[in-house]
XYZ file of C-alpha atoms in Angstrom:
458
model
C -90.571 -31.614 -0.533
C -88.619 -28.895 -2.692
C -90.406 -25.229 -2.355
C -89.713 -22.479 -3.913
C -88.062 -21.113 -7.212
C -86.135 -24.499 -7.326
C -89.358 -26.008 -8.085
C -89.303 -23.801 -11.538
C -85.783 -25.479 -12.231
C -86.809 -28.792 -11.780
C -89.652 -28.265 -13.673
C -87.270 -27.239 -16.812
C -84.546 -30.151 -16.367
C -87.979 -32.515 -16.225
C -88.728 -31.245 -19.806
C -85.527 -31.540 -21.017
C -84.528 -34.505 -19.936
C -88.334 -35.922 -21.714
C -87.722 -34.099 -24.696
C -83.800 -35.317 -25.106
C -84.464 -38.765 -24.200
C -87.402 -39.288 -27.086
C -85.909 -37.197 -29.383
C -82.284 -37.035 -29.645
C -82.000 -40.835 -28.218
C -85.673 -42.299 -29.764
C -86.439 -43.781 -26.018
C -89.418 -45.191 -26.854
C -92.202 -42.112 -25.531
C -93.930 -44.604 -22.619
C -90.872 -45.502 -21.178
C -89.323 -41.955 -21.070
C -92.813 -40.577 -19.488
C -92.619 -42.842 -16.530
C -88.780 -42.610 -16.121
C -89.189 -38.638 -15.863
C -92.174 -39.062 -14.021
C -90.158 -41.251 -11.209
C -87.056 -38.652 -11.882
C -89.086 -35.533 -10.898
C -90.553 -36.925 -8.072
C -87.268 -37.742 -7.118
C -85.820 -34.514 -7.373
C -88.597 -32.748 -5.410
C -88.186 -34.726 -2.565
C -91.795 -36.536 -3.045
C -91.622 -38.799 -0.001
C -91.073 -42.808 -1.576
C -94.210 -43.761 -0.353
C -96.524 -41.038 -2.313
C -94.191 -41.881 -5.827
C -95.740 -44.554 -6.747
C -99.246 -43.897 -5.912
C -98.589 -40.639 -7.801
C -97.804 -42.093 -11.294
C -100.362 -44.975 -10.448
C -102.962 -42.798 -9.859
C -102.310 -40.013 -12.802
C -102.188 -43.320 -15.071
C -105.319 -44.805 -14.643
C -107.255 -41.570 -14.264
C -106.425 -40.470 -17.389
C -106.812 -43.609 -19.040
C -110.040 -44.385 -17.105
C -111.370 -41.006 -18.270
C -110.299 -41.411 -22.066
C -109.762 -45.435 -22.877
C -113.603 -46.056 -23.312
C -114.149 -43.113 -25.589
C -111.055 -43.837 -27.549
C -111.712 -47.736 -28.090
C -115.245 -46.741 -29.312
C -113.964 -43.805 -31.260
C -111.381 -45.569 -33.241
C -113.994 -48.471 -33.827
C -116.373 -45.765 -35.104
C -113.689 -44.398 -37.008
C -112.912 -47.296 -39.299
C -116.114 -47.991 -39.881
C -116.759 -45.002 -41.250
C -113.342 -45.346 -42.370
C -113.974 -48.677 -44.629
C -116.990 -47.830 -45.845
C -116.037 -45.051 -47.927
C -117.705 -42.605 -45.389
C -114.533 -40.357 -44.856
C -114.119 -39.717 -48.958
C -117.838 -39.130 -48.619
C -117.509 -36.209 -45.921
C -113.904 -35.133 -47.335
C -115.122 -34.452 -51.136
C -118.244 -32.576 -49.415
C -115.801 -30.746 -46.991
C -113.757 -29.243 -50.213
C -116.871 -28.995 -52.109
C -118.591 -26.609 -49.772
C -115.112 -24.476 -49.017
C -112.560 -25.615 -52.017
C -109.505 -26.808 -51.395
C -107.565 -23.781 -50.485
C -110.070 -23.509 -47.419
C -110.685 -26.675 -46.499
C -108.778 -26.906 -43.397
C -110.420 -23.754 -42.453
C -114.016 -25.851 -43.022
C -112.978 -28.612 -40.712
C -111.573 -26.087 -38.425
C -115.263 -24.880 -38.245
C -116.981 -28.248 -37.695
C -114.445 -28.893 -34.687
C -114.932 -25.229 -33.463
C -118.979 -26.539 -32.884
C -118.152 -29.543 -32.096
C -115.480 -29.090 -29.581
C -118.369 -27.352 -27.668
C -120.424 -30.357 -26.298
C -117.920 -33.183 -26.807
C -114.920 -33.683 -25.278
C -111.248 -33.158 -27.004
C -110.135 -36.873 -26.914
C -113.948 -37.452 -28.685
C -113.081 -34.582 -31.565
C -109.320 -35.507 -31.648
C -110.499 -39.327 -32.509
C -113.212 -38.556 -35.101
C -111.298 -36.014 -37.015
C -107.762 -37.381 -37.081
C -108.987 -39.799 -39.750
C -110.293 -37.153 -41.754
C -107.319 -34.943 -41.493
C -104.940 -37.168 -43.326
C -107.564 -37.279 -45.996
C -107.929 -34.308 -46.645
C -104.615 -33.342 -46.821
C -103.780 -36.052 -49.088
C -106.480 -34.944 -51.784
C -106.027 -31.424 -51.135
C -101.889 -31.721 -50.666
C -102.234 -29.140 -48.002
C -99.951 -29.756 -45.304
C -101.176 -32.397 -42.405
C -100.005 -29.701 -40.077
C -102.549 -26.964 -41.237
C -105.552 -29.203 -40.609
C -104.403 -29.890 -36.993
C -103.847 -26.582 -36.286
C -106.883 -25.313 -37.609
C -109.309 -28.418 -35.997
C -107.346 -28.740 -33.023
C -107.078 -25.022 -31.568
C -110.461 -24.936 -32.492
C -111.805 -27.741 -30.281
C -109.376 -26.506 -27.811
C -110.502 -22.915 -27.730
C -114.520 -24.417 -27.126
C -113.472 -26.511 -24.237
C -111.717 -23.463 -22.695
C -113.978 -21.152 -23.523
C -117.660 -21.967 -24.257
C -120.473 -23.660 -21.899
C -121.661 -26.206 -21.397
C -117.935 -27.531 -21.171
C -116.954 -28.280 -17.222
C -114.073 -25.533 -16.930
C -115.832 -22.506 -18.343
C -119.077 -23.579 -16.181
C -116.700 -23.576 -13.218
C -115.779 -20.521 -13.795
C -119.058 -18.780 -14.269
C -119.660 -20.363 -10.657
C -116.871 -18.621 -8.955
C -116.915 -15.543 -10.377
C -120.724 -15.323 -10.449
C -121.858 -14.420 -13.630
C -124.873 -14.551 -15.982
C -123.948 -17.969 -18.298
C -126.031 -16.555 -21.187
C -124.097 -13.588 -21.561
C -120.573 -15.359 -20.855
C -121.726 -17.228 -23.563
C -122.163 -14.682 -25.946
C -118.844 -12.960 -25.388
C -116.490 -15.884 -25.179
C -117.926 -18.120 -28.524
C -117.638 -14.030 -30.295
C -113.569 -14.100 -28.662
C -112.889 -17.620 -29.438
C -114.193 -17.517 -32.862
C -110.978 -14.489 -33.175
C -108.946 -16.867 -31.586
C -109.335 -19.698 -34.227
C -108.691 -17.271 -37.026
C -105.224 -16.551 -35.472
C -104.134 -19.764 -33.536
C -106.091 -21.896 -36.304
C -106.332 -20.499 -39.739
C -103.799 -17.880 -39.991
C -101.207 -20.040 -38.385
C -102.447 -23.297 -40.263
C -101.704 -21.167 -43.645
C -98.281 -20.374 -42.323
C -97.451 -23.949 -41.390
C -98.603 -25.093 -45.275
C -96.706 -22.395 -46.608
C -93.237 -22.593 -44.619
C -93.304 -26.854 -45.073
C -93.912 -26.262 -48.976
C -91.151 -23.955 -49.131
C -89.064 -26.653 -47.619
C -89.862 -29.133 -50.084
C -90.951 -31.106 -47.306
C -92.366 -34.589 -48.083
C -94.130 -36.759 -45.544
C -93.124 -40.732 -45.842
C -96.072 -42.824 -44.915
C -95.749 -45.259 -42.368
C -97.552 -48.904 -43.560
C -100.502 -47.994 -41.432
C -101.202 -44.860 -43.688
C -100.004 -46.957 -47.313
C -102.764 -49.490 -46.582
C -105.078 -46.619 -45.635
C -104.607 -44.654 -48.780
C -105.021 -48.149 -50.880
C -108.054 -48.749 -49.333
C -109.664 -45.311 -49.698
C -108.575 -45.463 -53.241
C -110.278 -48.510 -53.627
C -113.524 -47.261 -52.097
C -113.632 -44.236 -54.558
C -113.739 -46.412 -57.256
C -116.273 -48.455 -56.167
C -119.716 -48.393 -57.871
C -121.750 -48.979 -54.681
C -120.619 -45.703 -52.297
C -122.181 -44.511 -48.752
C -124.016 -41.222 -49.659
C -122.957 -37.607 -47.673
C -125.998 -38.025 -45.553
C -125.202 -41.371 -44.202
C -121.765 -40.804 -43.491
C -122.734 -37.391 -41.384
C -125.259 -39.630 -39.598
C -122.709 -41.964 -38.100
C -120.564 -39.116 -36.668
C -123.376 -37.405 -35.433
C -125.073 -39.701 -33.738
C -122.817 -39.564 -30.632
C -122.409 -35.718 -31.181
C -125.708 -35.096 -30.851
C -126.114 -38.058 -27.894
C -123.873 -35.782 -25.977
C -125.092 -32.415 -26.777
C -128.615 -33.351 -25.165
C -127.049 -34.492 -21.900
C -124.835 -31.406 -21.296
C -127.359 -28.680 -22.218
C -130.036 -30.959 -20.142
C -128.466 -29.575 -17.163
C -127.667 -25.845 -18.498
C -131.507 -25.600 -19.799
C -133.781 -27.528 -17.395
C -133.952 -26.847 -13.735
C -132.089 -29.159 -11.290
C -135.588 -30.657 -9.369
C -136.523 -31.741 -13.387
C -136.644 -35.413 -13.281
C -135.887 -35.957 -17.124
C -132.184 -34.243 -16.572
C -130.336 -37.087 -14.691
C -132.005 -39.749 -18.089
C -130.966 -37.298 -20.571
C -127.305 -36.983 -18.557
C -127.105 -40.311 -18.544
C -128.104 -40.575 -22.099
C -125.491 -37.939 -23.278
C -122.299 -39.753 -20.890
C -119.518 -39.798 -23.636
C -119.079 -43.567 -22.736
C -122.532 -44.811 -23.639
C -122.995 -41.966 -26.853
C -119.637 -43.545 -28.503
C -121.310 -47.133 -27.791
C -124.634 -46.176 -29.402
C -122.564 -44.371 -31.696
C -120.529 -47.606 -32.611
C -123.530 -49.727 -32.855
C -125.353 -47.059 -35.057
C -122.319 -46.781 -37.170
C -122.627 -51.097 -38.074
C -126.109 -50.469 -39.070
C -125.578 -47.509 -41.244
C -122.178 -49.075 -42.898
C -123.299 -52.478 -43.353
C -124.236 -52.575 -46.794
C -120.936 -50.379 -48.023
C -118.588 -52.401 -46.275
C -116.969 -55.851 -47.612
C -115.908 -58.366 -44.989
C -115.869 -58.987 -41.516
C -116.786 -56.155 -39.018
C -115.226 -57.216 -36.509
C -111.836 -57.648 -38.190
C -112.380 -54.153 -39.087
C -113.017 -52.962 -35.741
C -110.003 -54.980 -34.579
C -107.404 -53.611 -37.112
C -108.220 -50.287 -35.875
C -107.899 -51.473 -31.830
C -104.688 -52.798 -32.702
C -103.239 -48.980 -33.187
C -104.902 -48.271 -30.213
C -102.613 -49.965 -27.809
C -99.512 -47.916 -27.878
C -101.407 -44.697 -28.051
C -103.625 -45.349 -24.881
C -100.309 -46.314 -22.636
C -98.604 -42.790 -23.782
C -101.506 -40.846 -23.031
C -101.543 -42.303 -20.052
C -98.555 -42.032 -19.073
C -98.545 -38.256 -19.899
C -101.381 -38.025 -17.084
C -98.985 -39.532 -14.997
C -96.573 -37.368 -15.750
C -98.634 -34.197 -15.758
C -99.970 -35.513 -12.062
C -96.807 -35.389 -10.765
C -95.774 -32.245 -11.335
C -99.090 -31.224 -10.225
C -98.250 -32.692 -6.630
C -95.131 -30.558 -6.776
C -96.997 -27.578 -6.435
C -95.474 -25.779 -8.812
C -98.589 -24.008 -10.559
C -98.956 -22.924 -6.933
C -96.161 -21.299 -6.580
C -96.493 -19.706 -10.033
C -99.897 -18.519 -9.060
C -98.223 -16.707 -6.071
C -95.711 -15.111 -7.287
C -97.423 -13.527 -10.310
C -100.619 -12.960 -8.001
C -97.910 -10.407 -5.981
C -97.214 -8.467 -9.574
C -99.113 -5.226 -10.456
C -100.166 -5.891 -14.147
C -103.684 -4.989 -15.490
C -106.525 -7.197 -14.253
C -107.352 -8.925 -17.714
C -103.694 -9.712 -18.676
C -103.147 -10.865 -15.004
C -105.737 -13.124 -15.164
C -104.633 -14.601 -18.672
C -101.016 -14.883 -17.803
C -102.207 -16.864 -14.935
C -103.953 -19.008 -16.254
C -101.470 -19.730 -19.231
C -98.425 -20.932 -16.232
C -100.914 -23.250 -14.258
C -101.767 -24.288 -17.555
C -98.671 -24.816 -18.446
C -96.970 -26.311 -15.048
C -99.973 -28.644 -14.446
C -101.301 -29.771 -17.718
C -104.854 -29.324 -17.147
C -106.734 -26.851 -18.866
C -110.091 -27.101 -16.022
C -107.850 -26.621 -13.602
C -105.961 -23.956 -14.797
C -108.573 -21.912 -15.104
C -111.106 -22.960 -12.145
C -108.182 -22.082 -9.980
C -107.429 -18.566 -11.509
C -110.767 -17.681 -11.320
C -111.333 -18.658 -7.421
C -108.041 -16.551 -7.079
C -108.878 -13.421 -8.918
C -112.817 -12.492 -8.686
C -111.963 -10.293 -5.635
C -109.106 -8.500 -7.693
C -111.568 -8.332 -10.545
C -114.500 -6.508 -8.352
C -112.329 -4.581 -6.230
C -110.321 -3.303 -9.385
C -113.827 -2.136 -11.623
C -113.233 -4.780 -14.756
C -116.121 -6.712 -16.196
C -116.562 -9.642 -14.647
C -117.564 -11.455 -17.923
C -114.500 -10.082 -19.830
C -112.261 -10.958 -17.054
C -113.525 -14.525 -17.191
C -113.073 -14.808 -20.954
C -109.719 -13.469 -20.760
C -108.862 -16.275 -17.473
C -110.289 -19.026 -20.142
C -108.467 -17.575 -23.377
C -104.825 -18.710 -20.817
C -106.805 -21.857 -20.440
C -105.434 -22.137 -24.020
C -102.495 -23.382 -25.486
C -98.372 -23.791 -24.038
C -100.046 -27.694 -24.159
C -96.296 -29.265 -23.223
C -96.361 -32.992 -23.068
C -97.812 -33.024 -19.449
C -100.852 -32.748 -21.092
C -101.615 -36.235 -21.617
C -103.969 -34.485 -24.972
C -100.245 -33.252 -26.479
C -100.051 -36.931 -26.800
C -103.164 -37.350 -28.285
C -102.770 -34.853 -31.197
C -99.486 -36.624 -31.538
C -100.075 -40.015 -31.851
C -103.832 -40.017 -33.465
C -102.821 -37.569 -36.097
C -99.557 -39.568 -36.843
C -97.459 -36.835 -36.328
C -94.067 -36.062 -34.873
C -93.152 -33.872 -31.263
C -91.635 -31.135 -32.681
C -94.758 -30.664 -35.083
C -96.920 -31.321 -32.186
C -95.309 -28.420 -30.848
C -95.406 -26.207 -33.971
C -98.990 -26.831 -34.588
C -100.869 -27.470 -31.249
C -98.430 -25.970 -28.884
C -97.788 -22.713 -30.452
C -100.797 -22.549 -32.389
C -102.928 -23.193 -29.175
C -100.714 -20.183 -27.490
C -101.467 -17.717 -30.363
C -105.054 -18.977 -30.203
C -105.333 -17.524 -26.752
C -103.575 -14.380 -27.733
C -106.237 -13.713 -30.446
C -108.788 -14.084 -27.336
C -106.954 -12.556 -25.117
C -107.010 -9.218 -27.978
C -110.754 -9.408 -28.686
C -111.083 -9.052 -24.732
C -108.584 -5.472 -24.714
C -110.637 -4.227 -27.737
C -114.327 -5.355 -26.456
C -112.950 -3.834 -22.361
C -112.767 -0.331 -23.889
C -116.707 -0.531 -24.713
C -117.342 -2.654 -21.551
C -119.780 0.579 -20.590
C -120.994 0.401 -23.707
C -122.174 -3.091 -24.402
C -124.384 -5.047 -22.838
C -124.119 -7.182 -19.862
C -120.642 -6.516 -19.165
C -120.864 -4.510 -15.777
C-alpha cells in the first residue's frame, strides 16, 4: 500500500472528489460514499482482496452499532411527536430560558445528556425538537444544532462514564473522580464557545442574509400536525412528555455508572449493564412511550411508528456508508502517519497532545479512537516533561472534538436527522465542534498555570 506524505494527498482528493460529486453534481450521498470509498482504496494500493471486506465491514459495524437505537429512537420520537409531547417540552424549554436563549437551554439538556447516552441516542431525540423550536422561536435551525450538538459532542469526548474518556483515564493512569471534575468544568467553556457563542453567530449572519428555509413535505405535514395538536383541548402535560424521553435516559445512566460506582466482583453490575444497553433502554423506552401517549394520540400506533421508519431508510444506508468510508481511510494508516510526524515536533505538551488528537480525529473519523490512541502515545511525554497528567488528558479529549468531516458516519447523522444541508453541517457541527475544542483546549492553558495550585492536578 501507499506510505508516506502521499497518503495526506490522497486523503484530500478523497474529500474532494465526495464533496464535488454530492454537491456540485447532487450524486445521490450513498452512492458517492461507496464510490469514494472503492476510489481511495484504489488509490492506496489496498490489495483487491481486503476492498471489499473493508467497506463491508465499516458498513455493517456502524449500522450494527447505531440501526437498533435509531429505529427505536425515531419510533419514540413520533410518538412523542404525535401526541403533542414535543410542543409540551418546547413551550416549557422557552418558558424556563425565553426565546432568545432557548437554544442555549437545549444546548444544556444535551450537554447532561450527552454524558450517559450515546450521540446517535441524543442526535435522534433532539432533532425533532430542534425544528420546533426554531419554528416558534424563528431562531435559526442552525443555532440549535450547534448549541445541542457540540454539546453532546463535547460529553462524549470529554466526561466519564463515556468509553473514550474512560480509556483514557486507563492509559494515562489517573484518578477518574478528579478527571471528572476538570474536564465537565473545561467542556462546560467549550459549549459556550463552540455552542452558544457560535450558535448566536450562525442566527445572526443567516438573518442578515434574509435567509429563508423551504420545507420539504416531511416538515409541512409536521408543522400541520403540531399545529393541530396545540389546538387541541385534550394535551399531554410537561411531566408526561419528560417521562417518555427519560425513561431510556435514565435506563442508560444506571448501567454505565453501575460499572464506574460498584466494584467489578459486585454481582448486580453485569443486570444493571444489561439493563442500561442502549438497545434494550430505547425498547423499554418505546414501549413506555405507547403507554404514556396513548390517550393523547388519535389513530393507529403503529401507522405512526411506521411513518416515522419510513424516513429512516435513507438515513441509516448514509450513515452507514460514512462508516465505510471512514474505515477505509482508517486502513490507510493515515492517522498513523499523522501521529508520527507531529509526535517528532517540539510543541508544548498540552497543545501537542490536542493537535494530535484533532488529525487522528480528523483522518479516521472516530472520536474513541482518536483519543485512546493519543493518550497511549503521549503519557510518557507527559511524565517525563512535568505536565499534569489530568490536564494533559483533558486537553488529548478537548482534540477528540470537532474537524467531524463526513468520515464520521455522525456528520451524517446531524445531517440527515436535523434535515439540514452539507455545507451547514459543516458550518454548524464541523466548525462549531472545532471551536468547541478550542474553548477546552483554553480553559486547560489558563487552569495549567495553577496546576500547583489546585487540587489533584500533580
Amino acid at each position: 500500500m501507499v506510505t508516506g506524505p502521499l497518503l495526506i494527498v490522497i486523503f484530500i482528493v478523497s474529500l474532494a472528489f465526495l464533496l464535488v460529486t454530492i454537491i456540485k453534481f447532487k450524486l445521490n450521498a450513498f452512492v458517492s460514499l461507496i464510490i469514494t470509498s472503492f476510489l481511495t482504496a484504489l488509490l492506496v494500493r489496498m490489495p483487491f482482496g481486503d476492498i471489499t471486506s473493508a467497506v463491508a465491514d465499516g458498513f455493517s459495524g456502524t449500522i450494527g452499532g447505531i440501526g437498533i437505537v435509531t429505529g427505536m429512537g425515531v419510533m419514540l420520537g413520533m410518538l412523542l411527536f404525535e401526541s403533542g409531547g414535543i410542543n409540551a417540552i418546547a413551550d416549557k424549554m422557552i418558558h424556563l430560558f425565553g426565546e432568545k436563549n432557548s437554544p442555549a437551554g437545549l444546548g444544556i439538556a444535551a450537554y447532561f445528556a450527552g454524558i450517559p447516552v450515546f450521540g446517535d441516542v441524543v442526535t435522534v431525540l433532539f432533532s425533532t425538537m430542534v425544528r420546533a423550536l426554531s419554528r416558534k422561536t424563528n431562531i435559526s435551525r442552525l443555532s440549535f444544532v450547534s448549541c445541542y450538538a457540540v454539546a453532546a459532542s463535547i460529553t462524549a469526548a470529554c466526561v466519564i462514564p463515556t468509553a473514550g474518556p474512560l480509556a483514557v483515564c486507563e492509559n494515562m493512569e489517573l484518578n477518574i473522580g478528579v478527571f471528572f471534575v476538570y474536564s465537565t468544568l473545561a467542556g462546560l467553556v467549550g459549549f459556550l464557545t463552540g455552542g452558544i457563542l457560535w450558535g448566536k453567530y450562525l442566527d445572526r449572519k443567516e438573518k442578515k442574509s434574509g435567509y429563508v428555509r423551504v420545507l420539504d413535505e416531511f416538515e409541512l405535514e409536521e408543522q400541520k400536525t403540531m399545529e393541530k395538536e396545540e389546538s387541541s383541548d385534550k394535551k399531554i402535560s410537561f411531566g408526561a412528555a419528560m417521562l417518555i424521553l427519560l425513561i431510556p435516559i435514565l435506563m442508560i445512566v444506571i448501567g454505565s455508572f453501575a460499572s464506574v460506582l460498584l466494584p467489578e466482583n459486585n454481582g448486580a453490575v453485569p443486570y444493571l449493564a444489561f439493563i442500561g444497553n442502549k438497545n434494550l433502554a430505547m425498547a423499554v423506552g418505546v414501549l413506555c412511550a405507547m403507554l404514556i401517549a396513548k390517550p393523547y394520540i388519535k389513530g393507529s400506533m403503529s401507522e405512526i411508528m411506521g411513518r416515522g421508519l419510513d424516513q429512516v431508510g435513507m438515513i441509516l444506508l448514509i450513515t452507514g456508508a460514512g462508516g465505510a468510508f471512514g474505515k477505509v481511510i482508517q486502513l490507510t494508516g493515515i492517522g498513523d502517519y499523522m501521529a508520527q510526524v507531529f509526535g517528532n515536533l517540539h510543541i508544548p505538551v498540552l497543545i501537542l497532545g490536542f493537535a494530535l488528537a484533532q488529525i487522528i480525529r480528523l483522518a479516521q473519523g472516530s472520536t474513541t479512537v482518536a483519543i485512546t490512541t493519543t493518550s497511549a502515545i503521549l503519557y510518557s511525554t507527559v511524565i517525563a516533561a512535568g505536565t499534569s497528567p489530568i490536564l494533559a488528558a483533558v486537553a488529548i479529549c478537548a482534540g477528540g472534538v470537532g474537524l467531524s468531516l463526513p468520515n464520521d458516519s455522525g456528520f451524517w447523522s446531524i445531517s440527515k436527522f436535523n434535515r439540514i444541508s452539507i455545507p451547514e453541517t459543516f458550518r454548524c457541527w464541523t466548525v462549531g465542534g472545532f471551536l468547541g475544542g478550542l474553548g477546552i483546549l483554553g480553559a486547560v492553558l489558563i487552569l495549567s498555570l495553577f496546576q500547583n495550585v489546585l487540587p489533584g492536578l500533580l
